[in-house]
Structures are given as structure tokens and as C-alpha cells.
XYZ file of N, CA and C in Angstrom:
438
model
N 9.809 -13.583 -33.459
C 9.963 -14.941 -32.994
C 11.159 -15.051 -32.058
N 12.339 -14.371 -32.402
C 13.664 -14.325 -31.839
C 13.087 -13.770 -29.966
N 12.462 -12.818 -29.825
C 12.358 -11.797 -28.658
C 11.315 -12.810 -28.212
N 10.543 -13.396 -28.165
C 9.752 -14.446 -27.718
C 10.167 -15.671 -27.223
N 11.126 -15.992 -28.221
C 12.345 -17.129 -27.579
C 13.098 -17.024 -26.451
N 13.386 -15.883 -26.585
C 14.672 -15.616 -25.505
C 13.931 -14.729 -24.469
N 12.740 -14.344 -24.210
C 11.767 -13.885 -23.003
C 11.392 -15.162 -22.300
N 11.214 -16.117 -23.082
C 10.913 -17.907 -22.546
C 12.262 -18.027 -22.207
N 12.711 -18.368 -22.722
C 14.473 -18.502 -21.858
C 14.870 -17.929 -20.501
N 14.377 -16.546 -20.542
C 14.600 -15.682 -19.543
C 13.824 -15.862 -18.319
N 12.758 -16.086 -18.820
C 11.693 -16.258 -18.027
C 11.763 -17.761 -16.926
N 12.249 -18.474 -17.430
C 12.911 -19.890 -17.225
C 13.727 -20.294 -16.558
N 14.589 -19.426 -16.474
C 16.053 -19.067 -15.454
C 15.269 -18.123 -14.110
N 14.560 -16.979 -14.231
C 13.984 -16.054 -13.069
C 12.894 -16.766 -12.679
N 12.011 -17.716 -13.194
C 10.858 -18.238 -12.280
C 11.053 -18.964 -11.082
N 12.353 -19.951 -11.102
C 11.999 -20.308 -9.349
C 12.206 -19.379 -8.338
N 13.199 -18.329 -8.882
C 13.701 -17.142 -7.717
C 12.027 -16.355 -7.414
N 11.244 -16.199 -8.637
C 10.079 -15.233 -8.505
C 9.112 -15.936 -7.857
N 8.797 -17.435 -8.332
C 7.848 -18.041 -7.689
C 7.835 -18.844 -6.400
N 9.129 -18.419 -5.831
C 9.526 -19.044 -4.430
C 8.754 -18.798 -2.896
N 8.406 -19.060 -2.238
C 7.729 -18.527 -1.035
C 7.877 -17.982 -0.536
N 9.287 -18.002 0.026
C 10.191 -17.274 0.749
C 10.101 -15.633 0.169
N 10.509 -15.498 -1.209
C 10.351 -14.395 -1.728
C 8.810 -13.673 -2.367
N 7.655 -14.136 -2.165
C 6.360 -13.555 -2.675
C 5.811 -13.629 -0.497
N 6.468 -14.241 0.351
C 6.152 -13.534 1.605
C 6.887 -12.183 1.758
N 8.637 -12.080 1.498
C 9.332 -10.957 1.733
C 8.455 -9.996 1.127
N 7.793 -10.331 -0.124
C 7.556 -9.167 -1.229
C 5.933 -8.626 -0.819
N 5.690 -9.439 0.186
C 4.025 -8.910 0.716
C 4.512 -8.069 1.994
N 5.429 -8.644 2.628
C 5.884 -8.272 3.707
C 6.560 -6.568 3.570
N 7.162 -6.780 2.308
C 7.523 -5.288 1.937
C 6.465 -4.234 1.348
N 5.648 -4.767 1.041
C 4.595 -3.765 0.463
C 3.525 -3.215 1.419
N 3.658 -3.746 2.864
C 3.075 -3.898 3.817
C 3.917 -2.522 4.393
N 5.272 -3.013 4.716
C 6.288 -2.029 5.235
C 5.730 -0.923 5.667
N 5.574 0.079 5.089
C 4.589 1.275 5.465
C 3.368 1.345 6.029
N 2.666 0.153 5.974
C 1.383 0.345 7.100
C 1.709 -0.327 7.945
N 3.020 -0.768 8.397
C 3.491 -1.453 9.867
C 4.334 -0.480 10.823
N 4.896 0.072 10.007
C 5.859 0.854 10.172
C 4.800 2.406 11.004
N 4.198 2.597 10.180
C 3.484 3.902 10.500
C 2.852 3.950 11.915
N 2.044 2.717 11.577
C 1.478 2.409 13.512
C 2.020 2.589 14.208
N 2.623 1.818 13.894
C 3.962 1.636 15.079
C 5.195 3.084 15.681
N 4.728 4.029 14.668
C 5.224 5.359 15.034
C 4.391 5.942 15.666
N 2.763 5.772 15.027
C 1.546 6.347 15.662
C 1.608 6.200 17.236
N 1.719 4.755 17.172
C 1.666 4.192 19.009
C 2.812 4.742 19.839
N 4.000 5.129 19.515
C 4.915 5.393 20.017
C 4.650 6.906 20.393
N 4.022 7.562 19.511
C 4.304 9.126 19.784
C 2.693 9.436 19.702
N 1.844 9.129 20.308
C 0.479 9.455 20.276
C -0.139 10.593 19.673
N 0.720 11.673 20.570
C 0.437 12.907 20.739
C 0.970 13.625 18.667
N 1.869 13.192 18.203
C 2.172 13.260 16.891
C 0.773 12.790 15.843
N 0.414 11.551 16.528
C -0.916 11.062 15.975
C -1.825 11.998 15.589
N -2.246 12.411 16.587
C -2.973 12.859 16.823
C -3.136 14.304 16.374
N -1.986 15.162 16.443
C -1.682 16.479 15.514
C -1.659 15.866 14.172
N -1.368 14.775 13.824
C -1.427 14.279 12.202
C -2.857 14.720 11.553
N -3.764 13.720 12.554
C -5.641 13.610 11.958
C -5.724 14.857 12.030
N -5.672 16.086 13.285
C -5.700 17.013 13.050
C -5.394 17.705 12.064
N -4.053 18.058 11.428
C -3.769 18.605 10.411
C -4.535 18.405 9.219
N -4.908 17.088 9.105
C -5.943 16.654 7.727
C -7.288 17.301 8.286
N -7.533 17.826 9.503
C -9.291 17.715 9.389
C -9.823 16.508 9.793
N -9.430 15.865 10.030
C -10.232 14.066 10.865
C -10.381 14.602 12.428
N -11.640 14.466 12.387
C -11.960 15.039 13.862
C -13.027 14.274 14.211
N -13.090 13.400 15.043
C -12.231 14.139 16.681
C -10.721 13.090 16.542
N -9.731 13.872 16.433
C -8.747 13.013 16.001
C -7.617 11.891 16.556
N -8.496 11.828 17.903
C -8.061 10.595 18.872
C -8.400 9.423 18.125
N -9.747 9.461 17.918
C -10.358 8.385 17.050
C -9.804 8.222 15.745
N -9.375 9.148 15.187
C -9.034 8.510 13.733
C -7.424 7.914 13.856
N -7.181 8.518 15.048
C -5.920 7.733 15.221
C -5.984 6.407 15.329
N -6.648 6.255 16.294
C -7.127 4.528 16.584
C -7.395 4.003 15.842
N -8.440 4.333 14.813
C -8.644 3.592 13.602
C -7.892 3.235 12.697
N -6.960 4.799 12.017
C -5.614 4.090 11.280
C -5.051 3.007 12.189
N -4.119 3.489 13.315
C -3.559 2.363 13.861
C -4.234 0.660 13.712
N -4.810 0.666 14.285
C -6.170 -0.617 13.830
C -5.894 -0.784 13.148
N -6.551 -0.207 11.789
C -6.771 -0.567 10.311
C -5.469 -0.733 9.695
N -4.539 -0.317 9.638
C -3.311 -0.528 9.407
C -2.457 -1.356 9.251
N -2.354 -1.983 10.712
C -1.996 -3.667 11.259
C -2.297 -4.517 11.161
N -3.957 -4.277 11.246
C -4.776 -5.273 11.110
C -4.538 -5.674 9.286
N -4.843 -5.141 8.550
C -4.643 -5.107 7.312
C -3.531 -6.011 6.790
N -2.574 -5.636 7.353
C -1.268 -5.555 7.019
C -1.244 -7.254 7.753
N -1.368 -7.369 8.673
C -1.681 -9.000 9.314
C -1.834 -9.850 8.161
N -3.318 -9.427 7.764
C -4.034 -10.756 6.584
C -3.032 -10.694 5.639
N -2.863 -9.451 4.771
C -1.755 -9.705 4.008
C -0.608 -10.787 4.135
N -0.170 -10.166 5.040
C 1.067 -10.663 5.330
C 0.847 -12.434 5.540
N -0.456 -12.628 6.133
C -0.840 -14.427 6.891
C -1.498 -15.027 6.095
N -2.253 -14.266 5.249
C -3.180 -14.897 3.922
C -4.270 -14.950 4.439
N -4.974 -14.588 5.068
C -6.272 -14.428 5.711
C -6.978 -13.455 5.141
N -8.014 -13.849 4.618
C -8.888 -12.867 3.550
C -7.981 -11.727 2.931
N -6.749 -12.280 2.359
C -5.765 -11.386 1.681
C -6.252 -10.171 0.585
N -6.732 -10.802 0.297
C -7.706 -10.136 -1.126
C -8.883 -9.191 -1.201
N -9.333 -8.920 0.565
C -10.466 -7.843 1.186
C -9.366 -7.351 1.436
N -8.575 -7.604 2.690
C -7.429 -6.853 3.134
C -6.632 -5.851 1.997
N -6.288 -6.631 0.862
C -5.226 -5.607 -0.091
C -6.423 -4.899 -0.785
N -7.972 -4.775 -0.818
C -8.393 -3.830 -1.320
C -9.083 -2.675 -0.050
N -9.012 -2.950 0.896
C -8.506 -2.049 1.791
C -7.838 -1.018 1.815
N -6.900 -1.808 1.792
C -5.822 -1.084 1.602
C -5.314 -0.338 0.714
N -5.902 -0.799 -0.619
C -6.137 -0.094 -1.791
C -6.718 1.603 -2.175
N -8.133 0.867 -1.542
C -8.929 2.396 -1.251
C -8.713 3.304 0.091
N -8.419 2.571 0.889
C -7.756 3.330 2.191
C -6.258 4.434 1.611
N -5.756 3.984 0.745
C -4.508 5.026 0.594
C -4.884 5.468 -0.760
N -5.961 5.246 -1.276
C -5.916 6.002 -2.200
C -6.781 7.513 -1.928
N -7.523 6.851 -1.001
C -8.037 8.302 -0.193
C -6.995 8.945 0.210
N -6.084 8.872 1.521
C -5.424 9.375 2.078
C -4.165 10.003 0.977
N -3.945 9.363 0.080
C -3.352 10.378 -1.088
C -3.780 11.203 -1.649
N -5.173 11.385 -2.351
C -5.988 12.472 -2.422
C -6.230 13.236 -0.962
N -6.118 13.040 0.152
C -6.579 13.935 1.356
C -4.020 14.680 1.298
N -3.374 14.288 1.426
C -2.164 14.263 1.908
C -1.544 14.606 0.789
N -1.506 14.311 -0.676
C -0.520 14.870 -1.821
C -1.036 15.784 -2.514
N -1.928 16.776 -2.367
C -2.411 17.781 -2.872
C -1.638 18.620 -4.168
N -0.829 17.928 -5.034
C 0.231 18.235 -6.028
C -0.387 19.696 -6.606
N -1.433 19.730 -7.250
C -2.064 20.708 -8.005
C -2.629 21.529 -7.231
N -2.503 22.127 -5.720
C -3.150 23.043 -4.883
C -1.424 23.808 -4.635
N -0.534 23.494 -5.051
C 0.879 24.060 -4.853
C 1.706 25.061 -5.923
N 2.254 26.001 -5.756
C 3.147 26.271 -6.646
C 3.925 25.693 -7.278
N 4.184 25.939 -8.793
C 5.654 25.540 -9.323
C 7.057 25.441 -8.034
N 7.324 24.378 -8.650
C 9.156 24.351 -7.683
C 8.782 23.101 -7.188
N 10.231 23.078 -5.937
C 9.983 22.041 -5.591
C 9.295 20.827 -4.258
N 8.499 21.881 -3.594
C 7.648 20.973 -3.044
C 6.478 20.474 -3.305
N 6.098 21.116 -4.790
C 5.009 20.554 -5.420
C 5.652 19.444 -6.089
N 6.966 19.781 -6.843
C 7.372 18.132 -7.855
C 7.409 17.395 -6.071
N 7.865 17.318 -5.214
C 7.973 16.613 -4.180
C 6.847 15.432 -3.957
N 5.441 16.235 -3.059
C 4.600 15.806 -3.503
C 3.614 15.351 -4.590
N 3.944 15.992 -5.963
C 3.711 15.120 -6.651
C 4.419 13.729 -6.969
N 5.610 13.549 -6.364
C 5.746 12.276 -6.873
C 5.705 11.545 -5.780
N 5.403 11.951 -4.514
C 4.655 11.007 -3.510
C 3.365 10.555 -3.763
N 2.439 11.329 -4.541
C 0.985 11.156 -5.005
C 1.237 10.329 -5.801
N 2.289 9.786 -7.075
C 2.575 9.045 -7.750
C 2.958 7.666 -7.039
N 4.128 7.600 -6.391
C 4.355 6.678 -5.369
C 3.030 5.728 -4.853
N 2.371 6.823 -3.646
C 1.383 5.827 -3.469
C 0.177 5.642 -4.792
N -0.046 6.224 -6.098
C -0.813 5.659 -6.601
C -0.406 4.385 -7.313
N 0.869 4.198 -7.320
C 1.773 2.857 -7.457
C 1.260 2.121 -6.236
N 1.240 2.610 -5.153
C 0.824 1.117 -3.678
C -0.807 0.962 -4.193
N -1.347 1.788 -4.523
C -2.780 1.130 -4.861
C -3.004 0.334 -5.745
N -1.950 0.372 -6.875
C -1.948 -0.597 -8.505
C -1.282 -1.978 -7.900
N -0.299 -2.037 -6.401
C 0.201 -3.074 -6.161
C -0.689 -3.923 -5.064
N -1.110 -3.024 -4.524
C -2.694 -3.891 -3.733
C -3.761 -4.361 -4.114
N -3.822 -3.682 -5.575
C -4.784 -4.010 -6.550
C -4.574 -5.621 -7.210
N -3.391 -5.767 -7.180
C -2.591 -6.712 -8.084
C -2.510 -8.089 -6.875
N -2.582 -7.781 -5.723
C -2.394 -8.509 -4.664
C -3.922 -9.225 -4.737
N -4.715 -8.331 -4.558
C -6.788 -8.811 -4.754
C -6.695 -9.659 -5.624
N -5.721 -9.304 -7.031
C -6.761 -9.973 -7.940
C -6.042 -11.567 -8.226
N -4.657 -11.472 -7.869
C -3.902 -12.627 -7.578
C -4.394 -13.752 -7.072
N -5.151 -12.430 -5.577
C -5.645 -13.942 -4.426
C -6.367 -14.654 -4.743
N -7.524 -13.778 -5.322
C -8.947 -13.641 -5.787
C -8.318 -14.839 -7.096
N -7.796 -15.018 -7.994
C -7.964 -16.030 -8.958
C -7.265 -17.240 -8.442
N -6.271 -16.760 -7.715
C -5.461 -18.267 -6.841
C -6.692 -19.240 -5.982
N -7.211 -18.016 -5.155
C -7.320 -18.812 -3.744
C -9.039 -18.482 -3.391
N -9.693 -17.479 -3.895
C -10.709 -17.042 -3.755
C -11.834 -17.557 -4.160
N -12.969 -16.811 -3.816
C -14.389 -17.624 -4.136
C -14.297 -17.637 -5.725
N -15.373 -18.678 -6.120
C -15.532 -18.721 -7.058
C -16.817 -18.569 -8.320
């Protein structure tokens, strides 16, 4: 009863900071971070792009450049504007959860440490998929069909 009391208490004092606008835009805006960020390196250095898709096997890898880039921003837009937020963050969801299975290959590596490395990048982003996940289902009960 005591730890229930004082989680309501707690909870009471942190809700206007959590449920503020200002801060659930920063906090979309940050989870975004990396698919804004990335384009925007893509576009800058093409030719990097483009040895990227390559390296994975995405061929012909002009095109898959374009498409991440695209898909990326574009994504990252609705998020960020609220425009079909909730297609967008599952997008984005399954979009990196592929590209973590194609990019963190943890268990194709030796012991040491560029396997713990990438494994805890494979961890990382399977954390951005549980938080895009969480973004869908938010929208989806806030704002979504019914």
C-alpha cells in the first residue's frame, strides 16, 4: 500500500514535465534523430551511400540509396508533424528492424570485442523498434481509427 502511495505521489509531481508538448515533440524529435541525421549524411557524401548499399548487397545501390534517403525523412516528417504518425513509426519499426538483422550480425563474429560491440548495437536498435512500436500504439489509441 505504502509503494503505491508514494508512486501516486511521484507520479504527480513528474506528470506535467512528462505530459507537456514541448517535451513528447523533443522526445519524437529525438527518436527520429538518427533517421534525420543519416540522410542527411547520405545526401552529403553520395558516393559513401552508395558503397554503404553496396557493402550490404542492396543492388543496384544508387537506388537503395534513394530510397533510404526518402524513406527516412519522409518517415521521420510524419513523426515528427503527426501525420499518419502511427504508419510512419511502424515503418520505421520494421524498416530497422530489418536493417539490424541485415547490419548487427552479433552471432556470425568471434568472441571479443567487436562482436560485444555489435551486439549491443543489435540491442540498441532492437530498443528503437520497441520505441516505434510504442509510438503506433500511442497514436493508434490517442488519435487513430477506430
Amino acid at each position: 500500500m505504502m509503494a503505491a502511495s508514494l508512486e501516486a505521489k511521484l507520479a504527480a509531481v513528474v506528470r506535467p514535465v512528462f505530459t507537456a508538448p514541448i517535451l513528447r515533440s523533443l522526445a519524437r524529435l529525438a527518436l527520429c534523430s538518427a533517421f534525420i541525421q543519416g540522410p542527411l549524411v547520405k545526401i552529403l557524401d553520395f558516393g559513401g551511400a552508395i558503397a554503404e548499399m553496396e557493402h550490404f548487397g542492396l543492388l543496384p545501390a544508387p537506388l537503395f540509396a534513394i530510397g533510404v534517403i526518402i524513406f527516412e525523412l519522409s518517415m521521420s516528417a510524419l513523426i515528427v508533424f503527426g501525420v499518419f504518425r502511427w504508419a510512419a513509426a511502424t515503418g520505421l519499426a520494421v524498416f530497422t528492424l530489418t536493417a539490424t538483422f541485415l547490419a548487427f550480425r552479433f552471432w556470425e563474429l568471434p568472441p571479443g570485442l567487436e562482436r560485444s560491440m555489435t551486439m549491443n548495437g543489435f540491442f540498441e536498435h532492437v530498443g528503437l523498434v520497441g520505441a516505434f512500436t510504442l509510438v503506433a500504439w500511442h497514436d493508434l489509441r490517442e488519435h487513430g481509427p477506430s
